[in-house]
Coordinates of C-alpha atoms in Angstrom, one line a residue:
M1 CA 0.0 0.0 0.0
R2 CA 1.4 3.4 -1.0
D3 CA 1.3 6.5 1.3
A4 CA -0.9 9.2 -0.2
Q5 CA 1.7 12.0 0.3
N6 CA 4.7 9.9 -0.6
P7 CA 3.9 7.3 -3.2
R8 CA 7.3 5.6 -2.8
K9 CA 6.8 5.1 0.9
T10 CA 5.4 1.7 1.9
V11 CA 3.3 1.4 5.0
P12 CA 3.8 -1.8 7.1
V13 CA 0.9 -4.2 7.0
W14 CA 0.3 -4.2 10.8
N15 CA -0.3 -0.4 10.7
R16 CA -3.1 -0.9 8.2
L17 CA -5.0 -3.8 9.8
P18 CA -8.4 -2.9 11.3
D19 CA -9.1 -3.8 15.0
R20 CA -10.9 -6.9 13.8
A21 CA -9.3 -8.0 10.5
I22 CA -11.8 -9.5 8.0
P23 CA -10.5 -13.0 7.4
F24 CA -8.9 -13.2 4.0
A25 CA -10.6 -15.7 1.7
P26 CA -8.1 -18.5 1.1
L27 CA -5.6 -17.4 -1.5
L28 CA -5.9 -19.6 -4.4
L29 CA -2.2 -20.5 -4.8
L30 CA -0.8 -22.2 -7.8
S31 CA 2.8 -21.1 -7.7
I32 CA 5.3 -19.3 -5.4
T33 CA 8.4 -17.6 -6.5
V34 CA 10.7 -16.5 -3.7
F35 CA 13.6 -14.2 -4.3
M36 CA 16.8 -13.3 -2.5
A37 CA 18.9 -10.2 -1.8
L38 CA 22.3 -9.6 -0.3
G39 CA 21.7 -10.7 3.3
F40 CA 21.5 -14.5 3.0
R41 CA 23.3 -17.0 5.2
G42 CA 26.2 -19.2 4.4
P43 CA 29.5 -18.9 2.5
A44 CA 29.3 -16.1 0.0
A45 CA 31.1 -17.8 -2.9
S46 CA 28.8 -20.8 -2.9
A47 CA 25.6 -18.7 -2.6
Q48 CA 26.6 -16.5 -5.5
D49 CA 26.7 -19.3 -7.9
E50 CA 23.1 -20.4 -7.0
F51 CA 21.6 -17.2 -8.3
E52 CA 23.4 -17.0 -11.6
G53 CA 21.0 -16.2 -14.5
W54 CA 17.9 -15.4 -12.4
H55 CA 15.0 -14.0 -14.3
L56 CA 12.3 -12.8 -11.9
E57 CA 10.1 -10.6 -14.1
P58 CA 7.7 -13.4 -15.3
G59 CA 6.9 -14.4 -11.8
V60 CA 6.4 -10.9 -10.6
S61 CA 4.2 -9.9 -13.5
Q62 CA 1.9 -12.9 -13.0
A63 CA 1.8 -12.7 -9.2
H64 CA -1.4 -11.8 -7.3
L65 CA 0.4 -11.2 -4.0
V66 CA 3.9 -10.0 -3.3
M67 CA 5.1 -9.5 0.3
I68 CA 7.9 -9.5 2.7
A69 CA 7.3 -11.9 5.5
R70 CA 9.0 -12.9 8.7
V71 CA 9.2 -16.6 9.8
A72 CA 7.0 -16.4 12.9
S73 CA 7.1 -20.1 13.9
I74 CA 8.0 -23.6 12.7
S75 CA 6.3 -26.8 13.8
R76 CA 7.1 -30.3 12.8
L77 CA 5.2 -33.6 12.7
T78 CA 7.2 -36.9 12.3
V79 CA 5.4 -39.7 10.5
V80 CA 6.7 -43.2 9.4
E81 CA 6.7 -44.0 5.7
G82 CA 7.2 -47.5 4.4
A83 CA 7.2 -48.9 8.0
K84 CA 10.8 -47.9 8.6
T85 CA 11.5 -44.3 7.4
D86 CA 10.8 -41.3 9.6
I87 CA 9.6 -38.3 7.5
A88 CA 9.4 -34.8 8.9
L89 CA 6.3 -32.8 7.9
R90 CA 6.9 -29.1 8.7
E91 CA 4.6 -26.2 8.9
Y92 CA 5.9 -22.6 8.5
R93 CA 4.0 -19.6 9.7
F94 CA 4.9 -16.3 8.1
Q95 CA 4.0 -12.9 9.6
P96 CA 3.4 -10.2 6.9
V97 CA 5.9 -7.3 7.2
R98 CA 5.4 -5.3 4.0
L99 CA 2.9 -5.7 1.1
L100 CA 4.3 -4.9 -2.3
K101 CA 1.4 -6.1 -4.5
G102 CA -2.1 -7.4 -4.0
I103 CA -4.3 -7.6 -0.8
F104 CA -3.7 -9.6 2.3
Q105 CA -5.7 -9.2 5.5
R106 CA -4.6 -12.1 7.7
D107 CA -2.3 -11.9 10.7
Q108 CA -0.3 -14.9 9.4
L109 CA 0.3 -17.1 6.4
S110 CA 0.7 -20.8 7.0
M111 CA 2.6 -22.9 4.4
T112 CA 4.0 -26.5 4.3
A113 CA 7.3 -27.6 2.9
A114 CA 5.4 -28.8 -0.2
D115 CA 3.9 -25.3 -0.6
L116 CA 7.5 -24.0 -0.7
G117 CA 8.4 -26.5 -3.4
C118 CA 10.3 -28.9 -1.0
P119 CA 9.7 -32.6 -0.7
A120 CA 9.2 -34.2 2.7
D121 CA 12.5 -34.6 4.5
S122 CA 13.8 -37.3 6.8
A123 CA 13.5 -36.6 10.5
E124 CA 17.3 -36.0 10.7
S125 CA 17.4 -33.3 8.0
P126 CA 18.0 -29.8 9.2
C127 CA 15.2 -27.3 8.8
P128 CA 15.8 -25.0 5.8
L129 CA 14.3 -22.0 7.6
E130 CA 14.9 -20.4 11.0
Q131 CA 12.5 -18.5 13.1
G132 CA 12.8 -14.7 12.8
E133 CA 14.2 -14.7 9.2
F134 CA 12.8 -12.4 6.5
R135 CA 11.6 -13.8 3.2
L136 CA 10.2 -12.3 0.1
L137 CA 7.1 -14.3 -1.1
I138 CA 5.6 -14.0 -4.5
L139 CA 2.3 -15.9 -4.9
A140 CA 0.0 -16.5 -7.8
Q141 CA -3.4 -18.0 -8.2
Q142 CA -5.2 -19.7 -11.1
K143 CA -8.7 -20.7 -12.1
G144 CA -10.2 -20.4 -8.7
R145 CA -9.1 -23.8 -7.5
L146 CA -7.1 -24.4 -4.3
Q147 CA -3.8 -25.8 -5.2
G148 CA -0.5 -26.5 -3.5
C149 CA 2.3 -24.0 -4.0
V150 CA 5.2 -24.8 -6.3
S151 CA 8.1 -22.8 -7.5
A152 CA 7.3 -20.5 -10.4
A153 CA 11.0 -19.4 -11.0
P154 CA 12.0 -21.0 -14.3
C155 CA 15.6 -21.5 -13.2
A156 CA 15.1 -22.3 -9.6
T157 CA 16.7 -25.7 -8.7
T158 CA 17.5 -25.4 -5.0
F159 CA 15.6 -24.3 -1.8
A160 CA 18.0 -21.3 -1.5
E161 CA 16.7 -20.1 -4.9
R162 CA 13.0 -20.7 -4.1
V163 CA 13.1 -19.3 -0.6
P164 CA 16.2 -17.0 -0.3
L165 CA 16.9 -15.0 2.8
L166 CA 16.4 -11.2 3.0
S167 CA 18.5 -8.9 5.2
G168 CA 15.3 -7.1 6.3
P169 CA 12.4 -5.0 5.0
E170 CA 14.7 -2.5 3.4
D171 CA 16.8 -5.1 1.6
P172 CA 18.0 -3.9 -1.9
L173 CA 16.1 -6.7 -3.6
V174 CA 12.8 -5.2 -2.4
G175 CA 13.4 -2.1 -4.5
V176 CA 14.3 -4.3 -7.4
V177 CA 11.0 -6.2 -7.1
E178 CA 9.1 -2.9 -6.9
T179 CA 10.8 -1.9 -10.2
L180 CA 9.8 -5.1 -11.8
I181 CA 6.2 -4.6 -10.8
Q182 CA 6.4 -1.2 -12.4
V183 CA 8.0 -2.7 -15.5
A184 CA 5.1 -5.2 -15.8
D185 CA 2.6 -2.3 -15.7
S186 CA 4.4 -0.2 -18.3
R187 CA 2.8 -0.1 -21.8
S188 CA 5.9 0.0 -24.0
R189 CA 9.2 -1.7 -24.3
H190 CA 11.0 1.7 -24.2
Q191 CA 9.3 2.6 -20.9
R192 CA 10.2 -0.8 -19.4
A193 CA 13.8 -0.5 -20.5
M194 CA 14.1 3.0 -19.0
R195 CA 12.7 1.9 -15.6
L196 CA 15.2 -0.9 -15.5
I197 CA 18.1 1.4 -16.5
E198 CA 17.2 3.9 -13.9
Q199 CA 17.3 1.3 -11.2
L200 CA 20.6 -0.2 -12.6
T201 CA 22.5 3.1 -12.3
D202 CA 22.7 2.7 -8.5
A203 CA 22.4 -1.1 -8.3
S204 CA 25.2 -3.3 -7.1
G205 CA 25.7 -6.8 -5.8
L206 CA 23.3 -9.7 -6.4
S207 CA 20.2 -7.6 -6.4
A208 CA 21.3 -6.4 -9.9
V209 CA 21.0 -9.8 -11.4
P210 CA 17.2 -9.8 -11.9
L211 CA 17.4 -6.3 -13.4
L212 CA 20.0 -7.4 -15.9
S213 CA 18.1 -10.5 -16.8
S214 CA 15.0 -8.4 -17.6
L215 CA 17.0 -5.8 -19.5
Q216 CA 18.6 -8.4 -21.7
S217 CA 15.3 -9.0 -23.6
R218 CA 15.3 -5.2 -24.3
A219 CA 19.0 -4.8 -25.1
D220 CA 18.2 -3.0 -28.4
W221 CA 16.4 -0.2 -26.5
A222 CA 19.1 -0.1 -23.8
A223 CA 21.9 0.2 -26.4
A224 CA 20.7 3.7 -27.3
E225 CA 21.0 4.9 -23.7
P226 CA 24.4 6.2 -22.5
L227 CA 23.4 5.4 -18.8
A228 CA 22.7 1.8 -19.7
L229 CA 26.1 1.2 -21.3
A230 CA 27.9 2.8 -18.4
A231 CA 25.9 0.9 -15.8
V232 CA 26.3 -2.5 -17.5
T233 CA 30.0 -1.9 -18.0
R234 CA 30.4 -1.1 -14.3
L235 CA 28.5 -4.2 -13.3
S236 CA 30.6 -6.4 -15.5
L237 CA 33.4 -5.7 -13.0
D238 CA 31.2 -6.5 -9.9
P239 CA 32.8 -8.8 -7.3
H240 CA 29.9 -11.3 -7.6
P241 CA 30.2 -13.9 -10.4
A242 CA 26.5 -14.0 -11.0
V243 CA 26.4 -10.2 -11.5
R244 CA 29.4 -10.3 -13.9
G245 CA 27.9 -13.1 -15.9
A246 CA 24.5 -11.3 -16.3
A247 CA 26.1 -8.0 -17.1
L248 CA 28.3 -9.6 -19.8
A249 CA 25.3 -11.2 -21.5
V250 CA 23.5 -7.9 -21.6
L251 CA 26.6 -6.1 -22.9
R252 CA 27.1 -8.7 -25.6
D253 CA 23.5 -8.2 -26.8
M254 CA 23.6 -4.4 -26.6
L255 CA 26.8 -4.3 -28.8
A256 CA 25.4 -6.9 -31.2
S257 CA 22.4 -4.6 -31.9
G258 CA 24.8 -2.2 -33.7
I259 CA 23.1 0.8 -31.9
M260 CA 25.3 3.3 -30.2
P261 CA 24.0 6.2 -28.0
D262 CA 24.4 9.8 -29.1
E263 CA 26.9 10.4 -26.2
P264 CA 28.5 6.9 -26.0
V265 CA 30.6 5.7 -23.2
S266 CA 34.3 5.5 -24.2
P267 CA 34.8 2.3 -26.3
D268 CA 38.2 2.0 -24.5
A269 CA 36.4 1.8 -21.1
V270 CA 34.1 -1.0 -22.4
A271 CA 37.0 -2.8 -24.0
N272 CA 39.0 -2.5 -20.7
A273 CA 36.2 -4.1 -18.8
L274 CA 35.9 -7.0 -21.3
A275 CA 39.7 -7.5 -21.4
E276 CA 39.7 -7.7 -17.6
R277 CA 37.2 -10.6 -17.8
L278 CA 39.4 -12.4 -20.3
D279 CA 42.5 -11.9 -18.1
S280 CA 40.8 -13.3 -15.1
A281 CA 41.7 -16.9 -14.5
E282 CA 38.6 -17.6 -12.4
A283 CA 36.1 -16.5 -15.1
P284 CA 34.0 -19.5 -16.3
T285 CA 34.0 -20.4 -20.0
S286 CA 30.5 -19.1 -20.6
M287 CA 31.5 -15.7 -19.2
R288 CA 34.6 -15.6 -21.3
L289 CA 32.6 -16.5 -24.4
D290 CA 30.3 -13.6 -23.8
A291 CA 33.2 -11.3 -23.3
L292 CA 34.9 -12.5 -26.6
E293 CA 31.7 -12.0 -28.6
A294 CA 31.0 -8.6 -27.0
L295 CA 34.6 -7.5 -27.8
G296 CA 34.1 -8.6 -31.4
H297 CA 30.9 -6.5 -31.8
L298 CA 32.7 -3.5 -30.2
L299 CA 35.6 -3.7 -32.6
A300 CA 33.3 -4.1 -35.5
A301 CA 31.9 -0.6 -34.6
K302 CA 35.3 0.9 -33.7
A303 CA 38.2 -1.1 -35.1
D304 CA 41.0 1.3 -34.1
I305 CA 41.5 -0.1 -30.6
D306 CA 44.7 -1.9 -31.5
W307 CA 45.4 -3.5 -28.1
A308 CA 41.8 -5.0 -28.0
R309 CA 42.3 -6.5 -31.4
E310 CA 45.6 -8.0 -30.2
V311 CA 43.7 -9.5 -27.2
L312 CA 41.4 -11.4 -29.6
I313 CA 44.4 -12.5 -31.7
A314 CA 46.1 -13.9 -28.6
Q315 CA 42.9 -15.7 -27.6
L316 CA 42.8 -17.3 -31.0
T317 CA 45.7 -19.6 -30.1
S318 CA 46.2 -19.4 -26.4
A319 CA 42.6 -19.7 -24.9
A320 CA 42.1 -22.7 -22.6
T321 CA 39.2 -24.2 -24.5
H322 CA 38.3 -24.7 -28.1
A323 CA 35.0 -22.9 -27.6
E324 CA 36.9 -19.7 -26.7
R325 CA 39.3 -20.0 -29.6
V326 CA 36.3 -20.4 -32.0
A327 CA 34.6 -17.4 -30.4
A328 CA 37.7 -15.4 -30.9
A329 CA 37.8 -16.4 -34.5
R330 CA 34.2 -15.4 -35.0
A331 CA 34.9 -12.1 -33.3
L332 CA 37.9 -11.4 -35.6
A333 CA 35.7 -12.2 -38.6
R334 CA 33.8 -9.0 -37.9
I335 CA 36.9 -6.8 -38.1
D336 CA 38.0 -5.7 -41.5
H337 CA 41.7 -5.4 -40.7
P338 CA 44.8 -6.9 -42.2
Q339 CA 46.0 -8.2 -38.8
A340 CA 42.7 -10.1 -38.3
V341 CA 43.0 -11.7 -41.8
A342 CA 46.5 -12.8 -41.2
A343 CA 45.7 -14.1 -37.7
L344 CA 42.8 -16.2 -39.0
L345 CA 44.7 -17.6 -41.9
G346 CA 47.6 -18.5 -39.6
A347 CA 45.3 -20.2 -37.1
L348 CA 43.7 -22.2 -39.9
D349 CA 47.1 -23.3 -41.2
K350 CA 48.2 -24.4 -37.7
L351 CA 45.1 -26.5 -37.0
P352 CA 45.9 -30.2 -36.7
L353 CA 44.9 -32.3 -39.7
D354 CA 42.8 -34.4 -37.5
E355 CA 40.8 -31.5 -36.1
T356 CA 37.0 -32.2 -36.1
P357 CA 35.3 -31.0 -39.3
A358 CA 32.8 -28.9 -37.3
R359 CA 35.5 -27.0 -35.5
E360 CA 37.6 -26.6 -38.6
S361 CA 34.6 -25.2 -40.4
D362 CA 34.3 -22.4 -37.8
Y363 CA 37.8 -21.2 -38.6
I364 CA 37.2 -21.5 -42.4
W365 CA 34.0 -19.5 -42.1
A366 CA 35.7 -16.8 -40.1
A367 CA 38.6 -16.5 -42.6
A368 CA 36.3 -16.6 -45.6
Q369 CA 34.4 -13.6 -44.3
L370 CA 37.4 -11.4 -44.7
D371 CA 39.4 -12.8 -47.6
P372 CA 37.7 -15.6 -49.6
A373 CA 40.5 -15.8 -52.2
A374 CA 43.3 -16.4 -49.6
T375 CA 41.0 -18.8 -47.8
E376 CA 40.6 -20.9 -50.9
Q377 CA 44.4 -21.2 -51.4
A378 CA 44.8 -22.1 -47.7
L379 CA 42.1 -24.8 -48.1
I380 CA 43.7 -26.2 -51.3
A381 CA 47.0 -26.5 -49.5
R382 CA 45.4 -28.1 -46.4
L383 CA 43.4 -30.5 -48.6
D384 CA 46.6 -31.7 -50.3
R385 CA 48.2 -32.3 -46.9
S386 CA 45.1 -34.1 -45.6
I387 CA 45.0 -36.4 -48.7
T388 CA 48.6 -37.4 -48.2
A389 CA 48.1 -37.9 -44.4
R390 CA 44.9 -39.9 -45.1
Q391 CA 42.9 -37.7 -42.8
S392 CA 39.2 -36.6 -43.1
L393 CA 38.6 -34.3 -46.1
E394 CA 35.1 -33.3 -45.1
A395 CA 35.6 -29.7 -44.1
E396 CA 37.9 -28.7 -46.9
V397 CA 35.8 -30.5 -49.6
K398 CA 32.5 -29.0 -48.4
W399 CA 33.9 -25.5 -48.3
L400 CA 35.7 -25.6 -51.6
G401 CA 32.6 -26.9 -53.2
T402 CA 30.5 -24.2 -51.6
M403 CA 33.0 -21.5 -52.7
H404 CA 32.9 -22.9 -56.3
C405 CA 36.7 -23.2 -56.4
T406 CA 37.3 -24.9 -59.7
E407 CA 41.1 -25.0 -58.9
S408 CA 40.3 -27.8 -56.5
V409 CA 38.8 -30.2 -59.1
P410 CA 42.2 -32.0 -59.8
L411 CA 42.7 -32.6 -56.1
F412 CA 39.1 -33.9 -55.8
L413 CA 39.6 -36.3 -58.7
G414 CA 43.0 -37.5 -57.5
A415 CA 41.5 -38.3 -54.1
A416 CA 38.5 -39.9 -55.6
V417 CA 40.4 -42.7 -57.2
R418 CA 42.4 -43.6 -54.1
L419 CA 41.5 -47.0 -52.7
N420 CA 42.1 -45.9 -49.1
L421 CA 39.6 -43.0 -49.3
Q422 CA 37.0 -43.0 -46.6
R423 CA 33.4 -43.8 -47.6
G424 CA 32.1 -40.5 -46.2
D425 CA 34.8 -38.5 -48.0
R426 CA 33.6 -40.0 -51.3
H427 CA 30.1 -38.7 -50.6
H428 CA 31.4 -35.2 -49.8
I429 CA 33.6 -35.2 -53.0
A430 CA 30.6 -36.3 -55.1
R431 CA 28.5 -33.4 -53.7
A432 CA 31.2 -30.9 -54.3
L433 CA 31.8 -32.0 -57.9
G434 CA 28.1 -31.5 -58.5
Q435 CA 28.4 -28.0 -57.1
L436 CA 31.4 -27.2 -59.2
G437 CA 29.7 -28.4 -62.4
D438 CA 32.9 -29.3 -64.2
D439 CA 32.9 -31.9 -67.0
R440 CA 36.2 -33.3 -65.8
A441 CA 34.2 -34.9 -63.0
V442 CA 31.9 -36.9 -65.3
P443 CA 34.1 -40.1 -65.6
V444 CA 34.5 -40.4 -61.9
L445 CA 30.8 -39.9 -61.2
T446 CA 29.7 -42.4 -63.8
G447 CA 32.2 -44.8 -62.4
W448 CA 30.5 -44.5 -59.0
L449 CA 27.1 -45.1 -60.6
R450 CA 28.4 -48.5 -61.6
G451 CA 29.3 -49.4 -58.0
D452 CA 27.5 -51.1 -55.2
D453 CA 27.3 -48.1 -52.7
F454 CA 23.7 -47.2 -53.1
Q455 CA 24.0 -43.9 -51.2
L456 CA 27.1 -42.9 -53.2
K457 CA 25.1 -43.7 -56.4
E458 CA 22.3 -41.3 -55.4
I459 CA 24.8 -38.5 -54.7
A460 CA 26.7 -39.1 -57.9
L461 CA 23.5 -39.1 -60.0
A462 CA 22.5 -35.9 -58.4
A463 CA 25.9 -34.4 -59.2
L464 CA 25.6 -35.5 -62.9
E465 CA 22.1 -33.9 -63.0
S466 CA 23.7 -30.7 -61.6
I467 CA 26.5 -30.8 -64.2
D468 CA 23.8 -31.4 -66.9
S469 CA 26.1 -31.2 -69.9
P470 CA 26.2 -33.1 -73.2
L471 CA 29.2 -35.0 -72.0
A472 CA 27.4 -36.1 -68.9
A473 CA 24.5 -37.4 -71.0
R474 CA 26.8 -39.3 -73.3
E475 CA 28.7 -40.9 -70.5
A476 CA 25.6 -41.8 -68.6
R477 CA 23.8 -43.3 -71.7
P478 CA 25.1 -46.9 -71.3
L479 CA 23.9 -46.9 -67.6
L480 CA 20.3 -46.5 -68.6
K481 CA 20.0 -50.3 -69.5
S482 CA 22.2 -51.6 -66.7
E483 CA 20.8 -49.6 -63.8
P484 CA 18.5 -51.9 -61.8
H485 CA 16.7 -49.2 -59.8
L486 CA 13.6 -47.8 -61.6
A487 CA 13.7 -44.4 -59.9
Y488 CA 17.4 -43.9 -61.0
K489 CA 16.6 -45.2 -64.5
L490 CA 13.9 -42.6 -64.9
R491 CA 16.2 -39.8 -63.7
L492 CA 18.9 -41.0 -66.1
A493 CA 16.3 -41.0 -68.9
R494 CA 15.4 -37.4 -68.2
L495 CA 19.0 -36.3 -68.1
L496 CA 19.5 -38.0 -71.6
A497 CA 16.3 -36.4 -72.9
R498 CA 17.4 -32.9 -72.0
H499 CA 20.3 -33.4 -74.4
G500 CA 18.4 -34.9 -77.3
I501 CA 18.7 -38.6 -76.5
G502 CA 15.3 -40.2 -76.4
D503 CA 16.4 -43.7 -75.2
G504 CA 14.0 -43.4 -72.2
Y505 CA 10.8 -43.1 -74.2
A506 CA 9.7 -46.7 -73.9
L507 CA 10.7 -46.8 -70.2
A508 CA 8.7 -43.7 -69.4
T509 CA 5.5 -44.8 -71.2
E510 CA 5.7 -48.3 -69.7
H511 CA 5.9 -47.0 -66.1
L512 CA 3.7 -43.9 -66.5
A513 CA 0.9 -45.5 -64.5
D514 CA 3.1 -47.0 -61.8
D515 CA 2.4 -45.8 -58.3
G516 CA 4.7 -43.0 -57.4
Q517 CA 6.4 -42.8 -60.8
T518 CA 3.7 -40.9 -62.8
A519 CA 5.2 -37.4 -62.3
T520 CA 8.8 -38.6 -63.0
S521 CA 7.7 -40.5 -66.1
A522 CA 5.7 -37.5 -67.4
L523 CA 8.7 -35.2 -67.0
V524 CA 10.8 -37.7 -69.0
L525 CA 8.2 -37.6 -71.8
A526 CA 8.1 -33.8 -71.7
A527 CA 11.9 -33.6 -72.0
I528 CA 12.0 -36.1 -74.9
D529 CA 9.3 -34.1 -76.8
D530 CA 8.6 -37.1 -79.1
P531 CA 5.7 -36.7 -81.6
R532 CA 4.7 -40.3 -80.7
T533 CA 3.7 -39.2 -77.1
T534 CA 0.5 -37.4 -78.1
K535 CA -0.6 -40.2 -80.4
D536 CA 0.1 -43.0 -77.9
L537 CA -1.4 -41.4 -74.9
S538 CA -4.5 -40.2 -76.8
V539 CA -5.1 -43.8 -77.9
I540 CA -4.9 -44.8 -74.2
L541 CA -7.5 -42.2 -73.3
A542 CA -9.8 -43.2 -76.1
S543 CA -9.8 -46.8 -75.0
R544 CA -11.4 -45.7 -71.7
P545 CA -8.7 -47.3 -69.5
D546 CA -8.8 -47.9 -65.7
R547 CA -8.4 -45.0 -63.3
S548 CA -4.6 -45.2 -62.9
W549 CA -3.9 -45.2 -66.6
H550 CA -6.5 -42.5 -67.2
A551 CA -4.8 -40.2 -64.7
A552 CA -1.3 -41.1 -66.1
A553 CA -2.3 -40.4 -69.7
L554 CA -3.8 -37.1 -68.7
T555 CA -0.7 -36.2 -66.7
G556 CA 1.7 -37.1 -69.6
L557 CA -0.4 -35.1 -72.1
A558 CA -0.6 -32.1 -69.8
A559 CA 3.2 -32.2 -69.3
I560 CA 3.9 -32.0 -73.1
G561 CA 1.4 -29.1 -73.5
D562 CA -1.6 -30.9 -75.0
E563 CA -4.4 -28.4 -74.8
T564 CA -7.2 -31.0 -74.9
A565 CA -5.7 -32.7 -71.9
R566 CA -5.3 -29.5 -70.0
E567 CA -9.0 -28.6 -70.6
Q568 CA -10.0 -32.0 -69.2
L569 CA -7.8 -31.3 -66.1
R570 CA -9.6 -28.0 -65.6
T571 CA -12.9 -29.7 -65.8
I572 CA -11.9 -32.3 -63.3
L573 CA -10.5 -29.7 -60.9
A574 CA -13.7 -27.7 -61.0
D575 CA -15.5 -30.7 -59.3
D576 CA -14.0 -31.6 -56.0
R577 CA -16.0 -34.8 -55.9
H578 CA -14.5 -36.2 -59.1
P579 CA -12.6 -39.4 -58.5
L580 CA -9.5 -38.1 -60.3
V581 CA -9.3 -34.7 -58.6
A582 CA -6.2 -35.6 -56.6
E583 CA -4.4 -37.0 -59.6
A584 CA -5.5 -33.9 -61.6
A585 CA -4.1 -31.6 -59.0
E586 CA -0.7 -33.3 -59.4
A587 CA -0.9 -33.2 -63.1
A588 CA -1.7 -29.5 -63.0
G589 CA 1.6 -28.9 -61.4
L590 CA 3.3 -30.3 -64.4
A591 CA 1.2 -28.5 -67.0
A592 CA 2.6 -25.0 -66.6
D593 CA -0.9 -23.6 -67.1
A594 CA -1.5 -20.4 -65.2

């Protein structure tokens, strides 16, 4: 409840209760989210880790009752479970101290361990609460049904997260929750961001974590505010790991937005804060990754911070984890500077030949963003070494194919004929040869079509279809009779037909009515463009065939542009009860008839 003269002043609950308080109708509780501030018990280092990444805004916005409460009393009932295990059932009575949201008119609030999201404990387990403590309770109700309380905090995994300890009614977290209540009531994202920024300017310690978590979803608005950049940069140096981690995540997203305030904080100050995180040996990997990514975004906007660029280059080869080295490479890829190019190409050259393809691809991508031509040459040299060392060729082959590097074709063809080549590498080479579209690959691809590797045959055939040259058709022509798989035969027939070879006419007409082959066969007939097609299929229609052949003949005629067949298709499609309407719809897709 707010004081009329001072809206920011909160009146204690007991000063507002009437002489005979009207009993509060039982609060219909579905969930409880309980939050913490600076004054909790126990070793500081372990407690800090528990609250990393807290996001309190959803619980506060959905709450019907938010209050500070003191643990008035704790009672316990011991029962036996399973005839041998003593279970302690505890009841906690909370005395309201300050109401932040909603209405509550009782003297006390009784809750069980299950209400607080805790299972029944053994009789020997210590009580998680102590009499006289202050807690912040956030309660919600749903659908008018009495329900037990469970944690509504999405990341809460421990009792300390669900029911953290407050230092008192004026704990810094109380002001944070009041701000989050105001944020939930604000009508625009800009207003919500500004309220969070105002509170962050003076925030410190663990109470800043929920503010930072809420601001992260509005990082684009925060990026335009000088106060936000200054506050988040300051908090990235906070002594508490949870605060530093939350601040770095927000800073990363703010810089990634590419928006800078009219009066920005000095980029050197931001870079100094990020470099300090990278120099810290105790920083966890996730925090270092955020710092590396943020530094890359900062240098993309202001690339003349030489020492910061050198920090990224050093991390490229000296970071303790592969994830950090890859993050440094991706950050350098945003900086159009000769030093960044040289560093990325040097790191790619120094990668072990047995590096995983996924990780190698990250370095290749980063180098290709800045200098594609030099990256191609580095990949060609690396591919030559990998072939000699009999290592995986996957990353080099895939990227050279994607970059359409025709200079790599001789190396691909030389590797393709090696007996010791890995099966997977053959597949990658076949795909790359199709991407390059070079006739020099045709003999190798047709040779693979004669083999027994069914998966390799499919990839090689797709590559030949991509090359789609007269040489590819001539070399594939003998395979039409020997290929045992009908779907491949029809694809070969269509490839030949596109280059004036009509050997697949009889095959296409024979299998035109086969289930699942109608469309493919029709496309073969359309590609052959033989005068016999119209005559033969018209005879089939005139003989009033069965349903499958009727649909197949119409499809074939529509594919070659027969106007009479197209008119029949339009008539069938106009009647959704016609037995051939589904087949007609498929045929219409081949008719090219607007």
